[in-house]
Coordinates of C-alpha atoms in Angstrom, one line a residue:
Chain J
X1 CA -1.4 -54.4 53.3
X2 CA -3.3 -51.1 54.4
X3 CA -4.7 -49.6 51.4
X4 CA -8.1 -47.4 50.3
X5 CA -9.3 -46.1 47.2
X6 CA -10.9 -42.5 47.3
X7 CA -12.1 -39.6 45.2
X8 CA -9.7 -36.0 45.8
X9 CA -12.4 -33.4 44.3
X10 CA -11.6 -30.4 42.5
X11 CA -11.9 -27.5 44.4
X12 CA -12.2 -23.6 42.9
X13 CA -10.0 -20.8 44.3
X14 CA -10.7 -17.1 45.4
X15 CA -14.4 -16.9 44.6
X16 CA -14.2 -13.5 43.1
X17 CA -13.5 -11.1 45.9
X18 CA -11.3 -13.7 48.4
X19 CA -8.2 -13.6 46.3
X20 CA -6.0 -16.5 48.1
X21 CA -8.2 -17.1 50.8
X22 CA -12.3 -18.2 49.5
X23 CA -12.5 -21.2 48.0
X24 CA -15.2 -23.8 47.4
X25 CA -14.6 -27.4 47.4
X26 CA -17.3 -29.5 44.1
X27 CA -18.5 -32.8 44.3
X28 CA -19.0 -34.6 40.9
X29 CA -15.3 -33.5 39.2
X30 CA -12.7 -35.0 40.7
X31 CA -9.5 -37.5 40.9
X32 CA -9.1 -41.5 42.0
X33 CA -6.5 -42.2 43.8
X34 CA -5.1 -45.6 45.7
X35 CA -3.2 -45.4 48.7
X36 CA -1.5 -48.1 50.8
X37 CA 0.7 -48.3 53.7
X38 CA 4.0 -51.1 53.1
X39 CA 7.6 -51.7 54.6
X40 CA 9.0 -50.0 52.5
X41 CA 9.9 -47.2 54.4
X42 CA 10.0 -44.9 52.0
X43 CA 7.3 -42.8 49.4
X44 CA 6.3 -44.4 45.7
X45 CA 4.7 -43.1 42.8
X46 CA 3.7 -46.8 41.5
X47 CA 1.4 -45.5 39.2
X48 CA 0.2 -42.7 37.2
X49 CA -3.4 -42.7 35.1
X50 CA -4.3 -40.2 32.8
X51 CA -2.0 -37.7 32.8
X52 CA 2.5 -37.3 32.1
X53 CA 2.8 -36.3 35.4
X54 CA 6.5 -37.3 37.5
X55 CA 6.1 -40.8 39.2
X56 CA 9.5 -39.0 41.1
X57 CA 8.4 -38.8 44.6
X58 CA 10.4 -35.3 45.1
X59 CA 9.1 -34.4 41.9
X60 CA 5.9 -35.7 42.3
X61 CA 3.0 -33.1 44.4
X62 CA 0.9 -35.9 46.1
X63 CA 4.9 -37.1 46.8
X64 CA 6.1 -34.3 49.0
X65 CA 3.1 -33.7 51.0
X66 CA 2.7 -37.3 52.2
X67 CA 6.6 -37.2 53.1
X68 CA 6.1 -33.5 55.0
X69 CA 2.7 -35.3 56.3
X70 CA 5.3 -38.7 57.3
X71 CA 7.8 -36.4 59.0
X72 CA 6.0 -35.5 61.2
X73 CA 5.0 -38.8 62.5
X74 CA 6.5 -41.2 64.9
X75 CA 6.6 -44.2 63.0
X76 CA 8.3 -44.9 60.0
X77 CA 6.1 -46.4 57.4
X78 CA 6.6 -46.7 53.7
X79 CA 3.3 -45.1 51.5
X80 CA 2.4 -46.8 47.5
X81 CA 0.6 -44.1 45.6
X82 CA -1.8 -44.6 42.6
X83 CA -2.9 -41.8 40.9
X84 CA -5.9 -41.6 38.4
X85 CA -6.1 -38.4 37.3
X86 CA -9.2 -36.9 35.8
X87 CA -8.8 -33.3 36.7
X88 CA -6.2 -31.9 33.8
X89 CA -3.4 -30.2 35.0
X90 CA -3.1 -26.6 34.4
X91 CA -7.4 -25.8 34.0
X92 CA -7.4 -23.8 37.0
X93 CA -9.9 -26.1 39.3
X94 CA -7.2 -27.5 41.7
X95 CA -5.5 -30.1 39.8
X96 CA -2.4 -30.5 42.0
X97 CA -4.5 -29.9 45.5
X98 CA -6.9 -32.6 44.8
X99 CA -3.9 -35.2 44.7
X100 CA -1.8 -33.5 47.5
X101 CA -4.7 -33.4 49.6
X102 CA -6.6 -36.6 48.9
X103 CA -3.0 -38.8 49.6
X104 CA -2.3 -36.5 52.9
X105 CA -6.2 -37.5 54.2
X106 CA -5.6 -41.2 52.7
X107 CA -2.6 -41.6 54.9
X108 CA -3.5 -39.5 58.0
X109 CA -6.7 -42.3 57.3
X110 CA -4.6 -45.0 57.1
X111 CA -3.0 -44.7 60.2
X112 CA -5.9 -43.6 62.0
X113 CA -5.5 -39.6 62.0
X114 CA -2.5 -38.5 63.9
X115 CA -3.3 -36.0 62.6
X116 CA -5.8 -32.7 62.4
X117 CA -7.8 -31.4 59.3
X118 CA -5.6 -28.0 59.8
X119 CA -2.5 -30.0 60.0
X120 CA -3.8 -31.5 56.6
X121 CA -3.5 -29.0 55.6
X122 CA -0.3 -27.6 56.3
X123 CA 0.6 -30.9 54.5
X124 CA -0.7 -30.5 51.5
X125 CA 0.5 -26.7 50.8
X126 CA 3.7 -28.5 50.2
X127 CA 2.8 -30.3 47.2
X128 CA 0.8 -26.8 46.4
X129 CA 4.3 -24.7 46.8
X130 CA 5.9 -27.8 44.9
X131 CA 2.8 -27.3 41.6
X132 CA 2.9 -23.6 41.7
X133 CA 6.0 -22.2 43.8
X134 CA 3.8 -20.7 46.7
X135 CA 2.5 -22.8 49.3
X136 CA -1.7 -21.5 48.9
X137 CA -3.8 -23.4 50.9
X138 CA -7.1 -22.0 48.7
X139 CA -7.1 -24.9 47.3
X140 CA -6.2 -27.4 49.5
X141 CA -8.0 -26.2 52.4
X142 CA -12.0 -26.6 51.5
X143 CA -10.5 -30.3 49.1
X144 CA -9.8 -31.9 53.1
X145 CA -12.4 -30.2 54.5
X146 CA -14.7 -29.6 51.7
X147 CA -17.8 -26.9 52.0
X148 CA -17.0 -24.0 51.8
X149 CA -13.4 -22.5 53.6
X150 CA -11.3 -19.1 54.4
X151 CA -7.5 -19.2 55.7
X152 CA -7.8 -16.7 57.8
X153 CA -4.3 -16.0 57.8
X154 CA -1.0 -18.1 56.9
X155 CA 1.6 -17.1 59.6
X156 CA 0.3 -19.3 62.4
X157 CA -2.3 -21.3 59.0
X158 CA -6.0 -20.8 60.7
X159 CA -8.8 -22.0 58.0
X160 CA -12.2 -21.8 58.8
X161 CA -14.8 -24.4 57.6
X162 CA -17.7 -22.3 56.5
X163 CA -21.6 -22.6 56.1
X164 CA -22.6 -24.1 52.4
X165 CA -26.4 -23.6 51.4
X166 CA -28.2 -26.5 50.1
X167 CA -28.6 -25.4 46.9
X168 CA -25.6 -23.3 45.8
X169 CA -24.5 -25.3 42.4
X170 CA -21.3 -24.5 41.0
X171 CA -20.9 -25.2 36.6
X172 CA -17.1 -24.1 35.4
X173 CA -15.9 -24.2 32.0
X174 CA -12.9 -25.1 31.5
X175 CA -11.4 -23.3 28.0
X176 CA -8.3 -25.8 27.0
X177 CA -5.5 -23.5 26.6
X178 CA -2.3 -22.9 28.5
X179 CA -1.8 -20.1 31.3
X180 CA 0.6 -21.8 33.6
X181 CA 0.1 -20.4 37.8
X182 CA 3.2 -18.5 37.4
X183 CA 2.4 -16.5 34.4
X184 CA -1.0 -15.8 36.2
X185 CA 1.1 -14.9 39.1
X186 CA 3.0 -12.4 37.2
X187 CA 0.4 -10.3 35.6
X188 CA -1.0 -9.2 39.4
X189 CA 0.2 -5.7 40.8
X190 CA 1.8 -6.2 44.4
X191 CA 0.0 -3.0 45.2
X192 CA -3.5 -2.3 45.3
X193 CA -5.3 1.7 46.2
X194 CA -6.5 1.4 49.0
X195 CA -10.4 2.0 47.9
X196 CA -10.0 -1.4 46.2
X197 CA -8.9 -3.3 48.9
X198 CA -12.3 -1.8 51.0
X199 CA -15.0 -3.0 48.6
X200 CA -12.9 -6.0 48.1
X201 CA -12.9 -6.8 52.4
X202 CA -16.6 -5.2 52.2
X203 CA -17.4 -8.4 49.4
X204 CA -16.1 -10.9 51.6
X205 CA -17.5 -10.4 54.3
X206 CA -20.9 -9.9 52.5
X207 CA -20.2 -13.3 51.2
X208 CA -18.9 -15.4 54.4
X209 CA -22.6 -13.3 56.0
X210 CA -24.7 -14.8 53.1
X211 CA -22.7 -18.0 53.7
X212 CA -24.3 -18.9 56.9
X213 CA -27.5 -17.1 56.4
X214 CA -28.4 -18.9 53.3
X215 CA -29.3 -15.8 51.9
X216 CA -28.5 -16.2 48.1
X217 CA -29.2 -12.8 47.3
X218 CA -26.0 -11.2 49.4
X219 CA -23.8 -14.2 48.1
X220 CA -24.8 -13.0 44.4
X221 CA -24.1 -9.2 45.5
X222 CA -20.6 -10.3 46.6
X223 CA -19.2 -12.4 44.0
X224 CA -17.3 -9.4 43.2
X225 CA -13.6 -9.1 42.2
X226 CA -12.5 -5.9 41.7
X227 CA -9.1 -6.2 42.1
X228 CA -7.5 -9.5 40.0
X229 CA -10.6 -10.6 37.6
X230 CA -9.9 -6.8 35.7
X231 CA -6.5 -7.5 35.3
X232 CA -6.1 -12.0 34.9
X233 CA -9.4 -12.0 32.2
X234 CA -8.1 -10.7 29.4
X235 CA -5.5 -13.9 29.2
X236 CA -9.7 -16.0 29.1
X237 CA -10.9 -16.0 25.6
X238 CA -14.4 -15.2 25.9
X239 CA -14.9 -14.2 29.1
X240 CA -16.6 -10.8 29.3
X241 CA -19.2 -12.6 27.2
X242 CA -19.1 -16.2 29.1
X243 CA -20.1 -13.6 32.6
X244 CA -22.2 -11.0 30.7
X245 CA -24.2 -14.7 29.9
X246 CA -24.4 -16.6 32.5
X247 CA -25.3 -14.0 34.8
X248 CA -28.1 -12.6 32.3
X249 CA -29.6 -16.3 32.8
X250 CA -29.8 -16.1 36.6
X251 CA -26.6 -17.3 37.8
X252 CA -26.1 -15.6 40.9
X253 CA -21.9 -14.3 39.7
X254 CA -19.4 -15.4 38.1
X255 CA -16.0 -15.3 37.6
X256 CA -12.5 -16.6 37.0
X257 CA -11.8 -20.2 39.5
X258 CA -8.0 -19.7 40.6
X259 CA -5.8 -18.8 38.5
X260 CA -7.7 -19.9 36.0
X261 CA -8.1 -19.9 32.8
X262 CA -11.5 -22.0 34.4
X263 CA -14.2 -19.3 34.7
X264 CA -16.6 -21.1 37.5
X265 CA -20.6 -19.9 37.8
X266 CA -22.6 -19.4 40.9
X267 CA -26.3 -20.4 40.6
X268 CA -29.3 -21.8 43.2
X269 CA -30.9 -25.0 41.9
X270 CA -29.5 -27.8 39.2
X271 CA -32.2 -26.0 36.7
X272 CA -29.8 -22.8 36.9
X273 CA -27.0 -23.9 36.4
X274 CA -27.5 -25.6 34.1
X275 CA -29.0 -23.3 31.6
X276 CA -26.2 -21.2 32.6
X277 CA -23.3 -24.4 31.1
X278 CA -25.6 -24.6 27.8
X279 CA -25.4 -20.8 27.4
X280 CA -21.2 -20.7 28.1
X281 CA -21.1 -24.1 26.0
X282 CA -23.5 -21.5 23.3
X283 CA -20.1 -18.8 23.8
X284 CA -17.7 -21.3 23.9
X285 CA -18.5 -23.4 20.9
X286 CA -18.3 -20.6 18.2
X287 CA -14.3 -20.1 19.2
X288 CA -12.8 -23.5 18.3
X289 CA -11.1 -24.2 21.0
X290 CA -11.6 -26.9 22.8
X291 CA -13.6 -26.6 26.7
X292 CA -14.9 -29.2 29.5
X293 CA -17.5 -27.7 31.1
X294 CA -18.8 -30.0 34.8
X295 CA -22.2 -29.4 36.9
X296 CA -21.7 -29.7 40.4
X297 CA -23.6 -29.1 43.8
X298 CA -20.9 -28.2 46.8
X299 CA -19.0 -31.4 48.6
X300 CA -19.3 -30.7 51.9
X301 CA -17.3 -32.9 53.1
X302 CA -14.6 -33.1 51.2
X303 CA -12.6 -36.1 50.1
X304 CA -14.2 -39.5 50.1
X305 CA -13.5 -43.3 50.7
X306 CA -14.8 -45.1 47.9
X307 CA -14.5 -48.5 46.0
Chain H
X1 CA -47.0 18.3 67.3
X2 CA -45.9 14.9 68.1
X3 CA -42.6 14.8 69.6
X4 CA -40.4 11.3 70.5
X5 CA -37.8 11.4 72.8
X6 CA -35.1 9.1 72.6
X7 CA -31.0 7.6 73.1
X8 CA -29.1 8.0 70.1
X9 CA -26.3 5.6 70.6
X10 CA -22.3 6.2 70.7
X11 CA -20.9 3.2 68.0
X12 CA -16.8 1.9 66.9
X13 CA -16.4 1.4 64.0
X14 CA -13.7 -0.5 61.8
X15 CA -13.3 -3.2 64.3
X16 CA -10.2 -3.6 63.5
X17 CA -9.8 -5.8 60.2
X18 CA -13.1 -3.7 58.7
X19 CA -11.6 0.0 58.0
X20 CA -14.3 1.6 56.5
X21 CA -16.9 -1.2 56.8
X22 CA -17.1 -2.6 60.3
X23 CA -18.8 -1.5 62.8
X24 CA -20.9 -1.9 66.7
X25 CA -23.5 -0.4 68.9
X26 CA -23.3 0.4 72.5
X27 CA -25.6 0.5 75.5
X28 CA -24.3 3.0 78.1
X29 CA -22.5 5.0 76.0
X30 CA -25.1 8.1 73.8
X31 CA -27.1 11.0 73.5
X32 CA -30.1 11.4 73.7
X33 CA -32.8 13.8 71.4
X34 CA -36.1 15.3 71.4
X35 CA -37.7 14.8 68.2
X36 CA -41.1 16.6 67.6
X37 CA -43.0 17.4 63.9
X38 CA -44.1 20.6 63.9
X39 CA -46.7 23.1 61.2
X40 CA -43.2 25.6 59.6
X41 CA -42.2 23.4 57.4
X42 CA -38.4 24.0 58.4
X43 CA -35.8 21.9 60.3
X44 CA -34.5 23.4 63.3
X45 CA -32.2 22.7 66.2
X46 CA -33.8 24.2 68.5
X47 CA -31.7 23.2 71.6
X48 CA -28.0 21.9 72.2
X49 CA -27.1 20.7 76.0
X50 CA -23.8 19.9 77.0
X51 CA -21.5 20.6 73.9
X52 CA -20.3 23.9 71.8
X53 CA -22.2 22.7 68.8
X54 CA -24.0 25.3 65.9
X55 CA -27.6 25.7 65.7
X56 CA -28.2 26.8 62.5
X57 CA -29.3 23.8 60.5
X58 CA -27.3 23.4 57.5
X59 CA -24.2 23.4 59.5
X60 CA -25.4 20.5 62.4
X61 CA -25.2 17.3 61.9
X62 CA -28.8 16.5 62.7
X63 CA -30.6 19.0 60.7
X64 CA -28.2 18.6 57.8
X65 CA -29.5 14.3 58.3
X66 CA -32.5 15.4 58.4
X67 CA -32.9 17.5 55.8
X68 CA -31.9 14.5 53.3
X69 CA -35.0 12.8 55.0
X70 CA -37.0 15.3 54.2
X71 CA -36.4 16.0 50.8
X72 CA -37.5 12.7 50.1
X73 CA -40.5 12.8 52.1
X74 CA -43.8 13.6 50.0
X75 CA -45.6 15.7 52.0
X76 CA -44.4 18.8 53.4
X77 CA -43.0 19.3 57.5
X78 CA -41.3 21.1 59.8
X79 CA -39.5 19.1 62.9
X80 CA -37.6 20.4 66.1
X81 CA -34.4 19.5 67.0
X82 CA -33.0 19.4 70.7
X83 CA -29.7 17.5 71.2
X84 CA -29.0 16.5 75.0
X85 CA -25.3 15.6 74.6
X86 CA -23.4 13.0 75.7
X87 CA -20.8 11.4 73.7
X88 CA -17.6 14.2 74.0
X89 CA -17.4 15.5 69.7
X90 CA -14.1 14.3 68.1
X91 CA -13.9 10.9 70.6
X92 CA -14.3 8.7 67.5
X93 CA -17.2 6.6 69.2
X94 CA -19.9 8.1 66.8
X95 CA -20.5 11.0 68.5
X96 CA -21.7 12.7 64.6
X97 CA -23.4 9.9 63.7
X98 CA -25.8 9.0 66.9
X99 CA -26.8 12.4 65.9
X100 CA -27.3 11.7 62.6
X101 CA -29.4 8.4 62.8
X102 CA -31.1 9.2 65.7
X103 CA -32.7 12.1 64.0
X104 CA -33.5 10.8 61.2
X105 CA -34.5 7.5 63.5
X106 CA -37.7 9.6 64.9
X107 CA -38.4 11.6 62.6
X108 CA -38.9 8.0 60.3
X109 CA -40.9 7.0 63.4
X110 CA -42.6 9.9 63.7
X111 CA -44.0 9.4 60.3
X112 CA -45.1 6.0 61.3
X113 CA -41.8 4.6 59.2
X114 CA -42.3 5.6 55.4
X115 CA -38.2 4.6 55.0
X116 CA -36.4 1.4 55.5
X117 CA -33.3 1.5 57.4
X118 CA -31.4 1.2 54.1
X119 CA -32.7 4.4 53.1
X120 CA -31.7 6.4 56.7
X121 CA -28.4 4.9 56.3
X122 CA -27.4 7.2 53.6
X123 CA -30.0 9.3 55.3
X124 CA -27.8 10.1 57.7
X125 CA -25.1 9.6 55.9
X126 CA -24.9 13.4 55.0
X127 CA -24.1 14.0 58.2
X128 CA -21.1 12.0 58.8
X129 CA -19.7 13.7 54.7
X130 CA -20.8 17.1 57.2
X131 CA -18.8 15.9 60.3
X132 CA -16.1 14.8 58.8
X133 CA -15.7 15.8 54.4
X134 CA -16.8 12.2 53.8
X135 CA -20.3 10.0 53.7
X136 CA -18.6 6.6 55.6
X137 CA -21.4 4.6 56.7
X138 CA -19.6 1.9 59.4
X139 CA -21.1 4.9 62.8
X140 CA -24.4 5.2 61.5
X141 CA -25.3 1.7 60.0
X142 CA -25.2 0.3 63.8
X143 CA -26.1 3.3 64.7
X144 CA -29.6 2.2 63.0
X145 CA -29.8 -1.5 63.0
X146 CA -28.2 -1.8 66.6
X147 CA -25.4 -5.0 66.6
X148 CA -22.7 -5.4 64.1
X149 CA -22.7 -3.9 60.7
X150 CA -21.1 -4.2 57.3
X151 CA -21.3 -2.1 54.9
X152 CA -20.9 -4.4 51.9
X153 CA -20.6 -1.6 49.7
X154 CA -21.3 1.7 48.8
X155 CA -22.3 2.2 45.6
X156 CA -24.9 1.4 45.3
X157 CA -25.0 1.5 49.7
X158 CA -26.2 -2.4 50.8
X159 CA -25.5 -2.2 54.8
X160 CA -25.6 -5.5 56.5
X161 CA -26.7 -6.9 59.6
X162 CA -24.9 -9.2 61.5
X163 CA -24.5 -11.4 64.4
X164 CA -23.9 -10.1 67.6
X165 CA -23.3 -12.9 70.3
X166 CA -24.7 -12.5 73.6
X167 CA -21.5 -12.1 75.9
X168 CA -19.6 -9.5 74.0
X169 CA -18.8 -6.3 76.3
X170 CA -17.0 -3.7 75.3
X171 CA -14.6 -2.1 77.1
X172 CA -13.6 1.8 75.3
X173 CA -11.1 4.1 76.8
X174 CA -11.2 7.9 75.3
X175 CA -8.5 9.9 76.0
X176 CA -9.1 13.4 76.4
X177 CA -6.8 14.7 73.2
X178 CA -8.2 16.1 70.0
X179 CA -7.0 14.2 66.6
X180 CA -9.3 15.5 64.1
X181 CA -11.3 12.8 62.1
X182 CA -9.3 15.2 58.6
X183 CA -6.5 13.9 59.8
X184 CA -6.9 10.7 61.2
X185 CA -7.4 10.0 57.6
X186 CA -3.8 12.2 56.6
X187 CA -2.1 9.9 57.8
X188 CA -3.2 7.1 55.4
X189 CA -1.7 5.5 52.7
X190 CA -4.1 5.9 49.3
X191 CA -2.1 2.5 48.6
X192 CA -1.8 -0.7 50.0
X193 CA 0.4 -3.5 49.9
X194 CA -1.8 -6.9 48.5
X195 CA 0.0 -9.0 50.4
X196 CA -1.1 -6.9 53.7
X197 CA -4.7 -7.1 51.6
X198 CA -5.4 -10.0 52.0
X199 CA -4.2 -10.5 55.2
X200 CA -7.1 -7.4 56.2
X201 CA -9.3 -9.6 54.1
X202 CA -9.4 -13.4 55.9
X203 CA -9.5 -11.8 58.7
X204 CA -12.9 -10.0 57.5
X205 CA -13.5 -13.8 56.5
X206 CA -13.0 -14.0 60.1
X207 CA -14.3 -11.7 62.3
X208 CA -17.8 -12.1 60.4
X209 CA -17.7 -15.9 60.9
X210 CA -16.9 -15.4 64.1
X211 CA -19.6 -13.8 65.2
X212 CA -22.6 -16.0 63.0
X213 CA -20.3 -19.1 64.7
X214 CA -20.4 -16.9 68.3
X215 CA -17.0 -18.4 68.1
X216 CA -15.0 -16.1 70.6
X217 CA -11.5 -16.8 70.6
X218 CA -11.7 -17.0 66.5
X219 CA -13.3 -13.3 67.1
X220 CA -10.2 -12.7 69.3
X221 CA -8.0 -13.9 66.7
X222 CA -9.2 -12.1 63.7
X223 CA -9.5 -8.5 65.7
X224 CA -6.1 -7.6 63.8
X225 CA -5.3 -4.6 61.8
X226 CA -2.4 -4.9 59.3
X227 CA -2.8 -1.8 57.4
X228 CA -4.8 1.7 59.4
X229 CA -3.6 0.7 63.2
X230 CA -0.1 0.6 63.0
X231 CA 0.4 3.9 61.1
X232 CA -2.8 5.6 63.2
X233 CA -1.4 4.4 66.8
X234 CA 1.1 6.3 66.2
X235 CA -1.5 8.8 67.4
X236 CA -2.7 7.8 70.4
X237 CA -0.5 8.1 73.9
X238 CA 0.4 4.3 75.3
X239 CA -2.0 3.2 72.8
X240 CA 1.2 -0.3 72.5
X241 CA 1.0 -0.3 76.4
X242 CA -2.2 -0.5 76.4
X243 CA -2.9 -3.6 74.2
X244 CA -0.6 -5.2 75.5
X245 CA -2.3 -5.1 79.1
X246 CA -5.8 -5.8 77.7
X247 CA -4.3 -9.1 75.6
X248 CA -2.6 -9.9 79.1
X249 CA -5.9 -9.6 81.0
X250 CA -8.3 -11.6 78.8
X251 CA -9.3 -9.5 76.3
X252 CA -10.4 -11.2 72.9
X253 CA -8.7 -8.0 70.8
X254 CA -8.4 -4.7 71.2
X255 CA -8.0 -1.8 68.7
X256 CA -8.5 1.7 67.1
X257 CA -11.8 3.1 67.4
X258 CA -13.7 4.7 64.7
X259 CA -10.6 7.0 63.7
X260 CA -9.5 7.5 67.2
X261 CA -8.1 8.1 69.3
X262 CA -10.7 6.0 71.5
X263 CA -9.6 2.1 71.5
X264 CA -11.7 -0.4 71.6
X265 CA -11.4 -3.9 73.4
X266 CA -13.8 -6.4 73.4
X267 CA -14.0 -9.4 75.9
X268 CA -16.3 -11.9 76.8
X269 CA -18.6 -11.5 79.8
X270 CA -18.7 -8.2 81.7
X271 CA -16.8 -9.6 83.8
X272 CA -12.9 -9.6 82.4
X273 CA -14.0 -6.8 80.2
X274 CA -14.3 -4.6 83.8
X275 CA -10.7 -6.0 84.0
X276 CA -9.7 -4.2 81.1
X277 CA -10.6 -1.2 82.2
X278 CA -9.3 -1.3 85.0
X279 CA -5.7 -2.1 83.3
X280 CA -6.6 0.6 81.0
X281 CA -7.3 2.5 84.1
X282 CA -4.1 1.9 85.5
X283 CA -2.0 2.7 82.4
X284 CA -3.8 6.1 81.6
X285 CA -3.4 7.4 85.3
X286 CA 0.6 7.6 84.7
X287 CA -0.5 9.6 81.5
X288 CA -1.9 13.0 83.6
X289 CA -3.9 12.7 80.7
X290 CA -7.8 13.1 81.1
X291 CA -9.6 9.9 80.2
X292 CA -13.0 8.3 80.2
X293 CA -13.6 5.1 80.5
X294 CA -16.7 3.0 79.3
X295 CA -17.6 -0.5 79.5
X296 CA -21.1 -1.2 77.7
X297 CA -22.9 -4.8 76.1
X298 CA -23.8 -4.4 72.4
X299 CA -26.5 -3.0 71.9
X300 CA -28.5 -5.1 69.7
X301 CA -32.1 -2.6 68.8
X302 CA -30.1 0.5 67.4
X303 CA -31.8 3.9 68.1
X304 CA -34.3 3.4 71.2
X305 CA -37.4 5.3 72.4
X306 CA -36.9 6.4 76.3
X307 CA -39.5 7.4 78.7

């Protein structure tokens, strides 16, 4: 029975200006999974450690993602999936994406790569659809491709890997409150002013340029969100204070990770990212809320084999 | 009396997805200007050839742009401006921008460059404000910086030069009908759906990526405008037919140049750009309308000294 053990990375989607299209992959935060090919012709979730998630294949994001892959595969195979969950569900750093992306990547690897990265994104999106009702790609794309990714288009799906400046380091705080993705989406307005849309796409252009030219200052100037953040940030305790403090400590930019409640700050260099982490800790230690803080380089590889 | 003779290039703004923020500079289409420093302490338009434009300084786009520059200059100087207009007014390829940008660039050159390119953009925008009531930068920026440019932000102004893939060639058709910029702006809706805005900024990210990575296919896929083009294209005779024909002939993409009525098509290589020009000619020759067709490489320098 062929099997592989993998690291399935956490991801930060949206990156302020790039709602639904931009994302990046973390290096030190993620799940572990063991995926095995079997002769059962079935996809089975055989173990879940660290989270209370459904074992029924069709209710499990990794299960439905792998079933989507196998539906496009010429031969009949079975897959056993063990999930060692470390990313907390509902944290806003791509917990469901890690499981979906990790599972399809590993199965593709065990089958000797019949599918392209683009196809794997499409399969993993089935997991996202199950998790949130919306087949978005801005977490599964960076989990699968690594680094920074752009979803240029959803119809047809067109996912592009951007360049990763080597000194970028992410600090993420996860306040342990529950903000459901569905609630977080319902707070968003269906229409935006053209003026704000122009500001947003100016910043998307600026951020992508900053990544390719390794212009850290431009990356910082472009990390702005005039459309979603003003609405969603009210769901996140102390968001404005955290943002103010981390910018004062030298972070390039700060925003909501995915649909929240996690907050990300992007810095140049680990030293600044650690100072930023301390600043966030100082704000959050006064709230009485539980929280996790992560500091991570950008993972330019995506899902990785471990053992 | 120090003087300089310059080529003031035409420009294509918006580039489909990048309404108000993207633009690029043409190489074979543009005005000529002769700018001289004088002791008069006045800005004078001493000659206009090829167009019926105001000689009064405060009514002339080059005049007001140079006055904006001199208002920020420490010493008192006078400037004489001769304009040899070749870009037709109202064509949608940056006629007013060429005059404004050319004039401030030349004065800055004669003064031995006291101002940055970013500052020159700001001065030239005063000309745009006079011409259209709106101080936009998406034509003056590429005219001044050359190549492809991004206006990341208007407040504060943040203009960035992008990379120019060497094989890109622009074909532009100018149907000689009058579409006033003010009419062309009034047709635009003040609100857009978030869904369309996301498509648009996905394409801005894709286009900028395509430019930096010289991925011509990605540039083509990204040259889409789901917001403005569907509204404005009804003002341009045979727009849909032209677009369909040029794509069939191998153009990477096609859209409205600025606020129209000119249509641009971007191709890889001069041969395709010329075939595209013939295809447009075939469509337009049946309309009975007068038109000009230009084929031009991208001018990565911007305003140039001639003679």
